[in-house]
mmCIF file of C-alpha atoms and ligand atoms in Angstrom:
data_model
loop_
_atom_site.group_PDB
_atom_site.id
_atom_site.type_symbol
_atom_site.label_atom_id
_atom_site.label_comp_id
_atom_site.label_asym_id
_atom_site.label_seq_id
_atom_site.Cartn_x
_atom_site.Cartn_y
_atom_site.Cartn_z
ATOM 1 C CA UNK Z 1 -8.745 132.632 8.090
ATOM 2 C CA UNK Z 2 -9.181 132.717 4.359
ATOM 3 C CA UNK Z 3 -6.348 131.476 2.236
ATOM 4 C CA UNK Z 4 -5.879 133.927 -0.645
ATOM 5 C CA UNK Z 5 -2.704 134.715 -2.553
ATOM 6 C CA UNK Z 6 -2.091 138.211 -3.863
ATOM 7 C CA UNK Z 7 -0.009 138.665 -7.021
ATOM 8 C CA UNK Z 8 1.577 142.069 -7.639
ATOM 9 C CA UNK Z 9 3.045 143.248 -10.947
ATOM 10 C CA UNK Z 10 4.422 146.799 -10.853
ATOM 11 C CA UNK Z 11 5.244 148.457 -14.193
ATOM 12 C CA UNK Z 12 6.733 151.922 -14.643
ATOM 13 C CA UNK Z 13 3.326 153.643 -14.521
ATOM 14 C CA UNK Z 14 1.007 150.714 -13.867
ATOM 15 C CA UNK Z 15 0.084 148.239 -11.171
ATOM 16 C CA UNK Z 16 -1.602 144.923 -11.866
ATOM 17 C CA UNK Z 17 -3.028 142.836 -9.031
ATOM 18 C CA UNK Z 18 -4.528 139.358 -9.067
ATOM 19 C CA UNK Z 19 -6.153 137.400 -6.251
ATOM 20 C CA UNK Z 20 -6.136 133.597 -6.229
ATOM 21 C CA UNK Z 21 -7.940 131.263 -3.829
ATOM 22 C CA UNK Z 22 -6.320 128.297 -2.078
ATOM 23 C CA UNK Z 23 -6.954 126.092 -5.126
ATOM 24 C CA UNK Z 24 -5.117 128.635 -7.262
ATOM 25 C CA UNK Z 25 -8.300 129.681 -9.009
ATOM 26 C CA UNK Z 26 -8.333 133.329 -9.992
ATOM 27 C CA UNK Z 27 -10.802 135.251 -7.868
ATOM 28 C CA UNK Z 28 -10.303 138.668 -9.437
ATOM 29 C CA UNK Z 29 -7.827 140.974 -11.164
ATOM 30 C CA UNK Z 30 -7.326 144.723 -10.987
ATOM 31 C CA UNK Z 31 -5.382 147.376 -12.828
ATOM 32 C CA UNK Z 32 -4.160 150.857 -11.949
ATOM 33 C CA UNK Z 33 -2.584 152.885 -14.737
ATOM 34 C CA UNK Z 34 -1.174 156.335 -15.579
ATOM 35 C CA UNK Z 35 0.133 156.401 -11.997
ATOM 36 C CA UNK Z 36 1.970 159.518 -10.795
ATOM 37 C CA UNK Z 37 0.043 161.577 -13.366
ATOM 38 C CA UNK Z 38 -3.230 163.506 -13.174
ATOM 39 C CA UNK Z 39 -4.881 160.799 -15.305
ATOM 40 C CA UNK Z 40 -4.231 158.036 -12.773
ATOM 41 C CA UNK Z 41 -7.117 155.541 -12.576
ATOM 42 C CA UNK Z 42 -7.852 152.106 -11.142
ATOM 43 C CA UNK Z 43 -10.461 149.465 -11.798
ATOM 44 C CA UNK Z 44 -11.341 145.951 -10.723
ATOM 45 C CA UNK Z 45 -12.424 143.316 -13.282
ATOM 46 C CA UNK Z 46 -16.189 142.943 -13.421
ATOM 47 C CA UNK Z 47 -16.812 146.088 -11.334
ATOM 48 C CA UNK Z 48 -18.266 148.921 -13.358
ATOM 49 C CA UNK Z 49 -17.304 151.996 -11.383
ATOM 50 C CA UNK Z 50 -13.648 152.962 -11.126
ATOM 51 C CA UNK Z 51 -11.836 152.805 -7.786
ATOM 52 C CA UNK Z 52 -11.294 156.280 -6.322
ATOM 53 C CA UNK Z 53 -7.618 157.289 -6.169
ATOM 54 C CA UNK Z 54 -5.883 160.341 -4.686
ATOM 55 C CA UNK Z 55 -4.776 162.749 -7.421
ATOM 56 C CA UNK Z 56 -1.489 161.717 -9.107
ATOM 57 C CA UNK Z 57 -1.647 158.486 -7.069
ATOM 58 C CA UNK Z 58 1.589 156.587 -6.490
ATOM 59 C CA UNK Z 59 1.973 152.802 -6.773
ATOM 60 C CA UNK Z 60 1.575 152.549 -3.006
ATOM 61 C CA UNK Z 61 -1.582 154.676 -2.913
ATOM 62 C CA UNK Z 62 -3.114 152.669 -5.756
ATOM 63 C CA UNK Z 63 -2.259 149.420 -3.973
ATOM 64 C CA UNK Z 64 -3.884 150.644 -0.759
ATOM 65 C CA UNK Z 65 -7.013 151.831 -2.596
ATOM 66 C CA UNK Z 66 -7.401 148.554 -4.514
ATOM 67 C CA UNK Z 67 -6.848 146.333 -1.473
ATOM 68 C CA UNK Z 68 -9.337 148.371 0.527
ATOM 69 C CA UNK Z 69 -11.883 147.978 -2.307
ATOM 70 C CA UNK Z 70 -11.195 144.201 -2.446
ATOM 71 C CA UNK Z 71 -12.131 144.164 1.242
ATOM 72 C CA UNK Z 72 -15.324 146.221 0.734
ATOM 73 C CA UNK Z 73 -16.413 143.856 -2.022
ATOM 74 C CA UNK Z 74 -15.757 140.800 0.150
ATOM 75 C CA UNK Z 75 -13.082 139.551 -2.246
ATOM 76 C CA UNK Z 76 -10.460 139.528 0.505
ATOM 77 C CA UNK Z 77 -11.694 139.075 4.049
ATOM 78 C CA UNK Z 78 -8.331 138.669 5.804
ATOM 79 C CA UNK Z 79 -4.636 139.163 5.118
ATOM 80 C CA UNK Z 80 -3.349 137.134 2.154
ATOM 81 C CA UNK Z 81 -1.488 133.915 3.000
ATOM 82 C CA UNK Z 82 1.332 134.913 0.652
ATOM 83 C CA UNK Z 83 2.189 137.675 -1.800
ATOM 84 C CA UNK Z 84 3.972 136.971 -5.084
ATOM 85 C CA UNK Z 85 5.791 139.728 -6.955
ATOM 86 C CA UNK Z 86 6.861 139.765 -10.560
ATOM 87 C CA UNK Z 87 10.463 140.979 -10.692
ATOM 88 C CA UNK Z 88 11.981 141.583 -14.114
ATOM 89 C CA UNK Z 89 15.691 140.953 -13.581
ATOM 90 C CA UNK Z 90 17.276 138.402 -11.276
ATOM 91 C CA UNK Z 91 20.669 138.434 -13.007
ATOM 92 C CA UNK Z 92 22.743 135.330 -12.274
ATOM 93 C CA UNK Z 93 21.849 135.568 -8.574
ATOM 94 C CA UNK Z 94 18.391 134.033 -8.952
ATOM 95 C CA UNK Z 95 17.958 130.719 -10.715
ATOM 96 C CA UNK Z 96 14.450 130.320 -9.320
ATOM 97 C CA UNK Z 97 11.837 132.209 -7.324
ATOM 98 C CA UNK Z 98 12.813 133.229 -3.803
ATOM 99 C CA UNK Z 99 11.301 134.249 -0.476
ATOM 100 C CA UNK Z 100 11.975 137.975 -0.043
ATOM 101 C CA UNK Z 101 14.161 138.605 3.001
ATOM 102 C CA UNK Z 102 16.691 141.401 3.503
ATOM 103 C CA UNK Z 103 19.441 139.509 1.712
ATOM 104 C CA UNK Z 104 17.179 138.787 -1.313
ATOM 105 C CA UNK Z 105 16.216 142.471 -1.368
ATOM 106 C CA UNK Z 106 19.878 143.487 -1.509
ATOM 107 C CA UNK Z 107 20.470 141.078 -4.412
ATOM 108 C CA UNK Z 108 17.436 142.416 -6.314
ATOM 109 C CA UNK Z 109 18.764 145.931 -5.764
ATOM 110 C CA UNK Z 110 22.165 144.798 -7.076
ATOM 111 C CA UNK Z 111 20.466 143.652 -10.324
ATOM 112 C CA UNK Z 112 18.909 147.093 -10.848
ATOM 113 C CA UNK Z 113 21.853 148.187 -13.016
ATOM 114 C CA UNK Z 114 20.776 145.502 -15.526
ATOM 115 C CA UNK Z 115 17.141 146.682 -15.551
ATOM 116 C CA UNK Z 116 17.152 150.324 -14.435
ATOM 117 C CA UNK Z 117 13.591 150.954 -15.648
ATOM 118 C CA UNK Z 118 12.069 147.853 -14.096
ATOM 119 C CA UNK Z 119 13.744 146.556 -10.923
ATOM 120 C CA UNK Z 120 13.422 149.831 -8.947
ATOM 121 C CA UNK Z 121 9.684 149.960 -9.620
ATOM 122 C CA UNK Z 122 9.328 146.248 -8.732
ATOM 123 C CA UNK Z 123 11.157 147.041 -5.484
ATOM 124 C CA UNK Z 124 8.767 149.881 -4.728
ATOM 125 C CA UNK Z 125 5.854 147.403 -5.002
ATOM 126 C CA UNK Z 126 7.635 145.046 -2.612
ATOM 127 C CA UNK Z 127 8.277 147.897 -0.156
ATOM 128 C CA UNK Z 128 4.602 148.904 -0.264
ATOM 129 C CA UNK Z 129 3.233 145.399 0.409
ATOM 130 C CA UNK Z 130 5.826 144.788 3.159
ATOM 131 C CA UNK Z 131 4.561 147.925 4.894
ATOM 132 C CA UNK Z 132 0.920 146.949 4.451
ATOM 133 C CA UNK Z 133 1.325 143.288 5.354
ATOM 134 C CA UNK Z 134 4.503 142.983 7.477
ATOM 135 C CA UNK Z 135 3.655 139.476 8.697
ATOM 136 C CA UNK Z 136 2.809 137.961 5.288
ATOM 137 C CA UNK Z 137 5.495 135.954 3.414
ATOM 138 C CA UNK Z 138 6.497 137.640 0.152
ATOM 139 C CA UNK Z 139 8.010 135.880 -2.834
ATOM 140 C CA UNK Z 140 9.811 137.243 -5.904
ATOM 141 C CA UNK Z 141 9.389 135.485 -9.256
ATOM 142 C CA UNK Z 142 11.883 136.600 -11.905
ATOM 143 C CA UNK Z 143 11.386 136.968 -15.677
ATOM 144 C CA UNK Z 144 14.988 135.862 -16.168
ATOM 145 C CA UNK Z 145 15.218 132.863 -13.797
ATOM 146 C CA UNK Z 146 13.823 130.174 -16.109
ATOM 147 C CA UNK Z 147 16.548 130.945 -18.672
ATOM 148 C CA UNK Z 148 19.393 130.456 -16.191
ATOM 149 C CA UNK Z 149 19.724 126.910 -17.581
ATOM 150 C CA UNK Z 150 20.973 128.176 -20.970
ATOM 151 C CA UNK Z 151 24.327 126.571 -21.859
ATOM 152 C CA UNK Z 152 27.332 128.909 -22.183
ATOM 153 C CA UNK Z 153 27.302 128.661 -25.974
ATOM 154 C CA UNK Z 154 23.790 130.139 -25.938
ATOM 155 C CA UNK Z 155 24.197 132.813 -23.262
ATOM 156 C CA UNK Z 156 27.671 134.150 -24.055
ATOM 157 C CA UNK Z 157 28.068 136.785 -26.743
ATOM 158 C CA UNK Z 158 31.197 136.681 -28.910
ATOM 159 C CA UNK Z 159 32.619 139.713 -27.117
ATOM 160 C CA UNK Z 160 35.721 140.457 -25.012
ATOM 161 C CA UNK Z 161 35.320 138.004 -22.119
ATOM 162 C CA UNK Z 162 36.118 140.663 -19.514
ATOM 163 C CA UNK Z 163 32.809 142.366 -20.373
ATOM 164 C CA UNK Z 164 31.014 139.277 -19.099
ATOM 165 C CA UNK Z 165 33.327 138.690 -16.137
ATOM 166 C CA UNK Z 166 33.374 142.279 -14.906
ATOM 167 C CA UNK Z 167 30.026 143.679 -15.991
ATOM 168 C CA UNK Z 168 27.783 140.657 -16.545
ATOM 169 C CA UNK Z 169 27.318 141.305 -20.284
ATOM 170 C CA UNK Z 170 25.548 138.114 -21.446
ATOM 171 C CA UNK Z 171 22.189 136.897 -22.684
ATOM 172 C CA UNK Z 172 19.709 136.658 -19.776
ATOM 173 C CA UNK Z 173 16.397 136.266 -21.614
ATOM 174 C CA UNK Z 174 12.984 137.421 -20.379
ATOM 175 C CA UNK Z 175 9.329 136.255 -20.357
ATOM 176 C CA UNK Z 176 10.672 133.193 -18.492
ATOM 177 C CA UNK Z 177 7.498 132.758 -16.437
ATOM 178 C CA UNK Z 178 5.381 132.622 -19.600
ATOM 179 C CA UNK Z 179 7.763 130.255 -21.433
ATOM 180 C CA UNK Z 180 7.796 127.951 -18.392
ATOM 181 C CA UNK Z 181 3.986 127.965 -18.327
ATOM 182 C CA UNK Z 182 3.982 127.089 -22.056
ATOM 183 C CA UNK Z 183 6.198 124.068 -21.372
ATOM 184 C CA UNK Z 184 3.893 122.943 -18.538
ATOM 185 C CA UNK Z 185 0.710 123.437 -20.553
ATOM 186 C CA UNK Z 186 2.124 121.827 -23.701
ATOM 187 C CA UNK Z 187 3.135 118.786 -21.610
ATOM 188 C CA UNK Z 188 -0.398 118.601 -20.217
ATOM 189 C CA UNK Z 189 -2.066 118.944 -23.639
ATOM 190 C CA UNK Z 190 0.281 116.393 -25.206
ATOM 191 C CA UNK Z 191 -0.102 113.946 -22.316
ATOM 192 C CA UNK Z 192 3.583 113.983 -21.491
ATOM 193 C CA UNK Z 193 5.642 114.825 -18.435
ATOM 194 C CA UNK Z 194 7.433 118.170 -18.330
ATOM 195 C CA UNK Z 195 10.786 116.376 -18.254
ATOM 196 C CA UNK Z 196 10.077 114.693 -21.594
ATOM 197 C CA UNK Z 197 8.563 117.705 -23.377
ATOM 198 C CA UNK Z 198 10.482 119.795 -25.909
ATOM 199 C CA UNK Z 199 8.854 122.865 -27.422
ATOM 200 C CA UNK Z 200 9.582 126.100 -29.201
ATOM 201 C CA UNK Z 201 7.577 128.750 -27.351
ATOM 202 C CA UNK Z 202 6.741 132.079 -29.036
ATOM 203 C CA UNK Z 203 5.445 134.749 -26.623
ATOM 204 C CA UNK Z 204 4.019 137.513 -28.817
ATOM 205 C CA UNK Z 205 2.603 140.493 -26.923
ATOM 206 C CA UNK Z 206 3.807 144.082 -26.945
ATOM 207 C CA UNK Z 207 7.181 142.557 -26.132
ATOM 208 C CA UNK Z 208 8.006 139.389 -28.072
ATOM 209 C CA UNK Z 209 10.436 136.548 -27.438
ATOM 210 C CA UNK Z 210 10.924 132.924 -28.391
ATOM 211 C CA UNK Z 211 12.521 130.107 -26.406
ATOM 212 C CA UNK Z 212 13.819 126.611 -27.140
ATOM 213 C CA UNK Z 213 12.797 124.274 -24.317
ATOM 214 C CA UNK Z 214 14.452 120.860 -24.242
ATOM 215 C CA UNK Z 215 13.021 118.283 -21.830
ATOM 216 C CA UNK Z 216 11.279 121.046 -19.877
ATOM 217 C CA UNK Z 217 14.415 123.195 -19.585
ATOM 218 C CA UNK Z 218 15.139 126.474 -21.373
ATOM 219 C CA UNK Z 219 18.181 126.066 -23.636
ATOM 220 C CA UNK Z 220 18.006 129.158 -25.870
ATOM 221 C CA UNK Z 221 16.004 132.348 -26.193
ATOM 222 C CA UNK Z 222 15.881 135.447 -28.364
ATOM 223 C CA UNK Z 223 15.999 138.283 -25.810
ATOM 224 C CA UNK Z 224 19.451 139.079 -24.515
ATOM 225 C CA UNK Z 225 21.178 141.413 -22.081
ATOM 226 C CA UNK Z 226 18.060 143.565 -22.377
ATOM 227 C CA UNK Z 227 14.569 142.892 -23.771
ATOM 228 C CA UNK Z 228 15.500 144.718 -26.998
ATOM 229 C CA UNK Z 229 17.146 141.814 -28.826
ATOM 230 C CA UNK Z 230 15.513 139.269 -31.096
ATOM 231 C CA UNK Z 231 12.037 139.392 -32.607
ATOM 232 C CA UNK Z 232 10.280 142.456 -34.021
ATOM 233 C CA UNK Z 233 8.010 143.880 -31.256
ATOM 234 C CA UNK Z 234 5.345 146.580 -30.866
ATOM 235 C CA UNK Z 235 7.765 149.496 -30.598
ATOM 236 C CA UNK Z 236 11.116 147.662 -30.266
ATOM 237 C CA UNK Z 237 13.294 146.850 -33.252
ATOM 238 C CA UNK Z 238 14.610 143.471 -32.134
ATOM 239 C CA UNK Z 239 17.880 142.539 -33.873
ATOM 240 C CA UNK Z 240 19.735 145.263 -35.750
ATOM 241 C CA UNK Z 241 23.359 145.628 -36.782
ATOM 242 C CA UNK Z 242 25.177 147.106 -33.746
ATOM 243 C CA UNK Z 243 27.070 149.215 -36.310
ATOM 244 C CA UNK Z 244 23.911 151.340 -36.463
ATOM 245 C CA UNK Z 245 25.057 153.387 -33.435
ATOM 246 C CA UNK Z 246 28.270 154.422 -35.160
ATOM 247 C CA UNK Z 247 26.572 155.071 -38.506
ATOM 248 C CA UNK Z 248 23.809 157.193 -36.997
ATOM 249 C CA UNK Z 249 26.351 159.203 -34.997
ATOM 250 C CA UNK Z 250 27.633 160.448 -38.380
ATOM 251 C CA UNK Z 251 24.057 161.686 -38.977
ATOM 252 C CA UNK Z 252 24.067 163.609 -35.706
ATOM 253 C CA UNK Z 253 22.131 161.171 -33.481
ATOM 254 C CA UNK Z 254 23.603 160.515 -30.033
ATOM 255 C CA UNK Z 255 23.481 157.117 -28.266
ATOM 256 C CA UNK Z 256 20.492 158.140 -26.159
ATOM 257 C CA UNK Z 257 18.486 159.195 -29.230
ATOM 258 C CA UNK Z 258 19.197 155.914 -31.029
ATOM 259 C CA UNK Z 259 18.395 153.955 -27.860
ATOM 260 C CA UNK Z 260 15.057 155.773 -27.540
ATOM 261 C CA UNK Z 261 14.210 155.160 -31.200
ATOM 262 C CA UNK Z 262 15.117 151.451 -31.061
ATOM 263 C CA UNK Z 263 12.966 150.959 -27.948
ATOM 264 C CA UNK Z 264 10.017 153.272 -28.521
ATOM 265 C CA UNK Z 265 9.718 154.260 -32.192
ATOM 266 C CA UNK Z 266 10.674 151.054 -34.004
ATOM 267 C CA UNK Z 267 9.137 147.608 -34.487
ATOM 268 C CA UNK Z 268 5.566 147.468 -35.818
ATOM 269 C CA UNK Z 269 5.110 151.167 -35.062
ATOM 270 C CA UNK Z 270 8.289 152.206 -36.863
ATOM 271 C CA UNK Z 271 7.609 150.258 -40.062
ATOM 272 C CA UNK Z 272 3.887 151.037 -40.302
ATOM 273 C CA UNK Z 273 4.256 154.656 -39.240
ATOM 274 C CA UNK Z 274 0.805 154.196 -37.641
ATOM 275 C CA UNK Z 275 0.511 151.924 -34.629
ATOM 276 C CA UNK Z 276 2.176 149.253 -32.502
ATOM 277 C CA UNK Z 277 -1.120 147.403 -32.138
ATOM 278 C CA UNK Z 278 -1.333 144.231 -34.241
ATOM 279 C CA UNK Z 279 -5.128 144.210 -34.364
ATOM 280 C CA UNK Z 280 -5.224 147.753 -35.766
ATOM 281 C CA UNK Z 281 -2.411 146.915 -38.192
ATOM 282 C CA UNK Z 282 -4.404 143.979 -39.577
ATOM 283 C CA UNK Z 283 -7.395 146.281 -40.124
ATOM 284 C CA UNK Z 284 -5.210 148.912 -41.807
ATOM 285 C CA UNK Z 285 -3.614 146.253 -44.026
ATOM 286 C CA UNK Z 286 -7.089 144.984 -44.997
ATOM 287 C CA UNK Z 287 -7.928 148.524 -46.105
ATOM 288 C CA UNK Z 288 -4.899 148.588 -48.399
ATOM 289 C CA UNK Z 289 -2.402 150.410 -46.137
ATOM 290 C CA UNK Z 290 0.847 149.003 -47.544
ATOM 291 C CA UNK Z 291 3.250 149.985 -44.732
ATOM 292 C CA UNK Z 292 1.012 148.128 -42.254
ATOM 293 C CA UNK Z 293 1.024 145.007 -44.439
ATOM 294 C CA UNK Z 294 4.813 145.296 -44.660
ATOM 295 C CA UNK Z 295 5.151 145.594 -40.872
ATOM 296 C CA UNK Z 296 3.166 142.343 -40.447
ATOM 297 C CA UNK Z 297 5.291 140.698 -43.121
ATOM 298 C CA UNK Z 298 8.576 141.639 -41.451
ATOM 299 C CA UNK Z 299 7.223 140.566 -38.049
ATOM 300 C CA UNK Z 300 6.264 137.092 -39.309
ATOM 301 C CA UNK Z 301 9.421 136.569 -41.365
ATOM 302 C CA UNK Z 302 11.687 137.411 -38.405
ATOM 303 C CA UNK Z 303 9.654 135.103 -36.198
ATOM 304 C CA UNK Z 304 9.914 132.236 -38.687
ATOM 305 C CA UNK Z 305 13.695 132.729 -38.942
ATOM 306 C CA UNK Z 306 13.922 132.444 -35.169
ATOM 307 C CA UNK Z 307 11.845 129.247 -35.110
ATOM 308 C CA UNK Z 308 14.502 127.790 -37.406
ATOM 309 C CA UNK Z 309 17.276 129.122 -35.167
ATOM 310 C CA UNK Z 310 15.707 127.582 -32.053
ATOM 311 C CA UNK Z 311 15.687 124.146 -33.712
ATOM 312 C CA UNK Z 312 19.495 124.109 -33.553
ATOM 313 C CA UNK Z 313 19.222 123.593 -29.768
ATOM 314 C CA UNK Z 314 16.814 120.655 -29.895
ATOM 315 C CA UNK Z 315 17.167 116.984 -30.703
ATOM 316 C CA UNK Z 316 13.427 116.466 -30.854
ATOM 317 C CA UNK Z 317 10.425 118.779 -31.014
ATOM 318 C CA UNK Z 318 6.957 118.064 -29.644
ATOM 319 C CA UNK Z 319 5.265 121.358 -30.516
ATOM 320 C CA UNK Z 320 5.590 124.923 -31.698
ATOM 321 C CA UNK Z 321 3.559 127.007 -29.240
ATOM 322 C CA UNK Z 322 2.020 130.460 -29.747
ATOM 323 C CA UNK Z 323 1.013 132.693 -26.837
ATOM 324 C CA UNK Z 324 0.636 136.377 -25.794
ATOM 325 C CA UNK Z 325 -1.999 138.785 -27.164
ATOM 326 C CA UNK Z 326 -0.832 138.300 -30.770
ATOM 327 C CA UNK Z 327 0.101 134.632 -30.497
ATOM 328 C CA UNK Z 328 -3.238 133.710 -28.928
ATOM 329 C CA UNK Z 329 -5.487 135.814 -31.171
ATOM 330 C CA UNK Z 330 -3.953 136.478 -34.559
ATOM 331 C CA UNK Z 331 -4.658 133.633 -37.000
ATOM 332 C CA UNK Z 332 -3.079 135.789 -39.683
ATOM 333 C CA UNK Z 333 0.280 136.087 -37.914
ATOM 334 C CA UNK Z 334 0.394 132.345 -37.169
ATOM 335 C CA UNK Z 335 -0.581 131.484 -40.756
ATOM 336 C CA UNK Z 336 1.977 133.828 -42.340
ATOM 337 C CA UNK Z 337 4.725 132.633 -39.995
ATOM 338 C CA UNK Z 338 4.121 128.947 -40.560
ATOM 339 C CA UNK Z 339 4.050 129.463 -44.351
ATOM 340 C CA UNK Z 340 7.784 130.242 -44.107
ATOM 341 C CA UNK Z 341 8.367 126.968 -42.243
ATOM 342 C CA UNK Z 342 6.985 124.636 -44.906
ATOM 343 C CA UNK Z 343 10.387 123.138 -45.677
ATOM 344 C CA UNK Z 344 10.829 122.136 -42.029
ATOM 345 C CA UNK Z 345 7.523 120.267 -42.129
ATOM 346 C CA UNK Z 346 5.210 122.654 -40.215
ATOM 347 C CA UNK Z 347 1.672 122.769 -41.661
ATOM 348 C CA UNK Z 348 -1.276 124.633 -40.227
ATOM 349 C CA UNK Z 349 -4.971 123.701 -40.565
ATOM 350 C CA UNK Z 350 -6.915 126.809 -41.570
ATOM 351 C CA UNK Z 351 -10.184 126.183 -39.707
ATOM 352 C CA UNK Z 352 -8.461 125.159 -36.454
ATOM 353 C CA UNK Z 353 -6.214 128.200 -36.774
ATOM 354 C CA UNK Z 354 -9.124 130.593 -37.377
ATOM 355 C CA UNK Z 355 -10.740 129.302 -34.158
ATOM 356 C CA UNK Z 356 -7.468 129.914 -32.227
ATOM 357 C CA UNK Z 357 -7.430 126.182 -31.392
ATOM 358 C CA UNK Z 358 -10.441 126.711 -29.113
ATOM 359 C CA UNK Z 359 -12.267 123.470 -29.948
ATOM 360 C CA UNK Z 360 -9.203 121.297 -30.509
ATOM 361 C CA UNK Z 361 -7.344 121.528 -27.182
ATOM 362 C CA UNK Z 362 -5.114 124.204 -28.631
ATOM 363 C CA UNK Z 363 -4.069 122.178 -31.701
ATOM 364 C CA UNK Z 364 -3.959 124.049 -35.012
ATOM 365 C CA UNK Z 365 -1.650 121.769 -37.023
ATOM 366 C CA UNK Z 366 -2.754 119.954 -40.158
ATOM 367 C CA UNK Z 367 -2.725 116.158 -40.283
ATOM 368 C CA UNK Z 368 0.316 116.264 -42.534
ATOM 369 C CA UNK Z 369 2.354 118.485 -40.193
ATOM 370 C CA UNK Z 370 5.595 117.004 -38.888
ATOM 371 C CA UNK Z 371 5.095 118.752 -35.533
ATOM 372 C CA UNK Z 372 2.151 119.782 -33.365
ATOM 373 C CA UNK Z 373 1.338 123.512 -33.388
ATOM 374 C CA UNK Z 374 -0.465 124.795 -30.298
ATOM 375 C CA UNK Z 375 -2.189 128.003 -29.201
ATOM 376 C CA UNK Z 376 -2.011 128.316 -25.409
ATOM 377 C CA UNK Z 377 -3.254 131.327 -23.388
ATOM 378 C CA UNK Z 378 -0.501 132.412 -21.040
ATOM 379 C CA UNK Z 379 -1.062 133.004 -17.321
ATOM 380 C CA UNK Z 380 2.071 134.387 -15.711
ATOM 381 C CA UNK Z 381 0.105 135.453 -12.634
ATOM 382 C CA UNK Z 382 -0.985 131.873 -11.974
ATOM 383 C CA UNK Z 383 2.658 130.728 -12.044
ATOM 384 C CA UNK Z 384 3.557 133.532 -9.605
ATOM 385 C CA UNK Z 385 0.679 132.521 -7.298
ATOM 386 C CA UNK Z 386 1.781 128.879 -7.373
ATOM 387 C CA UNK Z 387 5.378 129.836 -6.582
ATOM 388 C CA UNK Z 388 4.276 132.155 -3.755
ATOM 389 C CA UNK Z 389 2.157 129.354 -2.355
ATOM 390 C CA UNK Z 390 4.925 126.729 -2.652
ATOM 391 C CA UNK Z 391 7.648 128.890 -1.126
ATOM 392 C CA UNK Z 392 5.464 130.060 1.729
ATOM 393 C CA UNK Z 393 4.732 126.519 2.805
ATOM 394 C CA UNK Z 394 1.748 125.562 0.618
ATOM 395 C CA UNK Z 395 1.755 122.907 -2.088
ATOM 396 C CA UNK Z 396 2.288 124.962 -5.227
ATOM 397 C CA UNK Z 397 0.060 122.428 -6.966
ATOM 398 C CA UNK Z 398 -3.295 123.139 -8.548
HETATM 399 P P1 ADP F 401 1.411 142.873 -23.197
HETATM 400 O O1 ADP F 401 2.737 142.397 -23.689
HETATM 401 O O2 ADP F 401 1.360 144.355 -22.942
HETATM 402 O O3 ADP F 401 0.831 142.012 -22.077
HETATM 403 P P2 ADP F 401 -0.561 141.550 -24.856
HETATM 404 O O4 ADP F 401 -0.001 140.178 -24.583
HETATM 405 O O5 ADP F 401 -1.915 141.863 -24.327
HETATM 406 O O6 ADP F 401 0.447 142.698 -24.440
HETATM 407 O O7 ADP F 401 -0.569 141.724 -26.438
HETATM 408 C C1 ADP F 401 -0.951 142.921 -27.036
HETATM 409 C C2 ADP F 401 -0.967 142.713 -28.547
HETATM 410 O O8 ADP F 401 -1.907 141.671 -28.874
HETATM 411 C C3 ADP F 401 -1.392 143.946 -29.309
HETATM 412 O O9 ADP F 401 -0.548 144.136 -30.435
HETATM 413 C C4 ADP F 401 -2.795 143.595 -29.756
HETATM 414 O O10 ADP F 401 -3.186 144.239 -30.941
HETATM 415 C C5 ADP F 401 -2.634 142.102 -30.003
HETATM 416 N N1 ADP F 401 -3.935 141.457 -30.130
HETATM 417 C C6 ADP F 401 -4.883 141.293 -29.183
HETATM 418 N N2 ADP F 401 -5.993 140.719 -29.745
HETATM 419 C C7 ADP F 401 -5.729 140.572 -31.075
HETATM 420 C C8 ADP F 401 -6.457 140.042 -32.194
HETATM 421 N N3 ADP F 401 -7.687 139.589 -32.063
HETATM 422 N N4 ADP F 401 -5.841 140.042 -33.400
HETATM 423 C C9 ADP F 401 -4.590 140.510 -33.539
HETATM 424 N N5 ADP F 401 -3.856 141.006 -32.536
HETATM 425 C C10 ADP F 401 -4.418 141.032 -31.313
#
C-alpha cells in the first residue's frame, strides 16, 4: 500500500487539498472554489483541464470529485495513511494537534461559538472525509494551538474578569501553524535548535498577524479573540478604538453594519478605495494613485509599530521573519517597514531584499544590521501533513 497523507483545508466557499508522500514531499495540490454557487469550479495543480463538478457543488461533492481525479491520474493509488485537517479555532481545549475521535469532535463543535464562520465548515470537511475514508486516522491541526503558550499578561484583555471566566473572552491568536513553521525554518537557516531560537514572525497574506517567539515558544501575537485585531489586512481594519461602535451608532450604523465594514470593507481596500490586493496597490501607487500609496504607508507603519511591541516579550532576538504572499514577495513593503525600525538597529540590504532573499538563504539584512532579517516561504500544509503523520503513528519527521 502506498503511504500518502491527504491535507484538507475547508474555507467558507473553498476547499484546498494537498497530497504528500511518505517523505513529506508534496505530490500535488488542488483547489475548489465558489462552492455552493453556480460558478463552482475545481482544478489540480499542473493539470490544464478543470475537474468536472456537479452544479452548485458542495464541499463534499468537490472533495469526492477531486479524490476521484487524483486516482485517475495515478496520484493516489490507495487510501491515504492519514488525513490532516486545518481547523481554525481550538479555544483553550486544544494546546496541540489531536487525533479526531468523537470526543475531539464534540470539543471542536464547542469552539464553534468562537469561530462561527470557520469551525462549522471545517467540521463539514471532517464529516466528508470520515464518510469517504472511515478506516483512515484523521487529525485536526488548529490555527490557535501554537499560541496557547502565551502568558496571562499577553492573552488577557483588561476587561471585567467574568467575561473571560464565563465566556472565554481572551486573546487566542491565529496563523499559529505558519508562525510555528517560521520558528522551525528560522532555526534551520540560522543553524540553531528550535529551543534556542527567538524570532518575530510577520505573516502577511490577505489576513496578517505577527508573533513573538521566545526559545521556540509563542509568547505574544497581534490577533486576538477574533482574527480582526492587530495589523492592517486586505479587507480587515486591524486595531481600532472600540469606541467606534458607539460613535457610529449615533450616525445610524448598527453593530452588524460596523462589524461587516471592519471585516470586509476596511484595511487596504478601505483606505485605497480600489483593491485589497497588495500587488495591484503597488502598481496603482506607481501610477500616482495617492490613496493606494497611503494604504501601503499605513500598512507598513502599523506593522513596524507591532515589531516594536513584540520586542517587549523577548530577551534576545535572532531574526525578524517575513512570510505570506506579501511578506514573501513585496520588497517594497519590507523596505518601508524596516525603514521605521532604524532606531532599533534593523537594516535591510537592497539587492538581497529585491531578490526576496532567494540567493542568500532567505537573508535580506545589511551587514550593519543588529538582527538578521529573513524571508521564508510558509507551508502550513506541510506542518499539517507532518502532524497527521506523527499522530497516526508515523515519524512526523522529514
Ligand atoms: P492568503 O492569506 O489568502 O493565503 P496570500 O498569502 O496568498 O493570501 O497573500 C495574498 C497577498 O499577497 C495579496 O495581497 C497579493 O497581492 C500579495 N502578493 C502576492 N505576490 C505579490 C507581489 N509580487 N508583490 C506584492 N504583493 C504580492
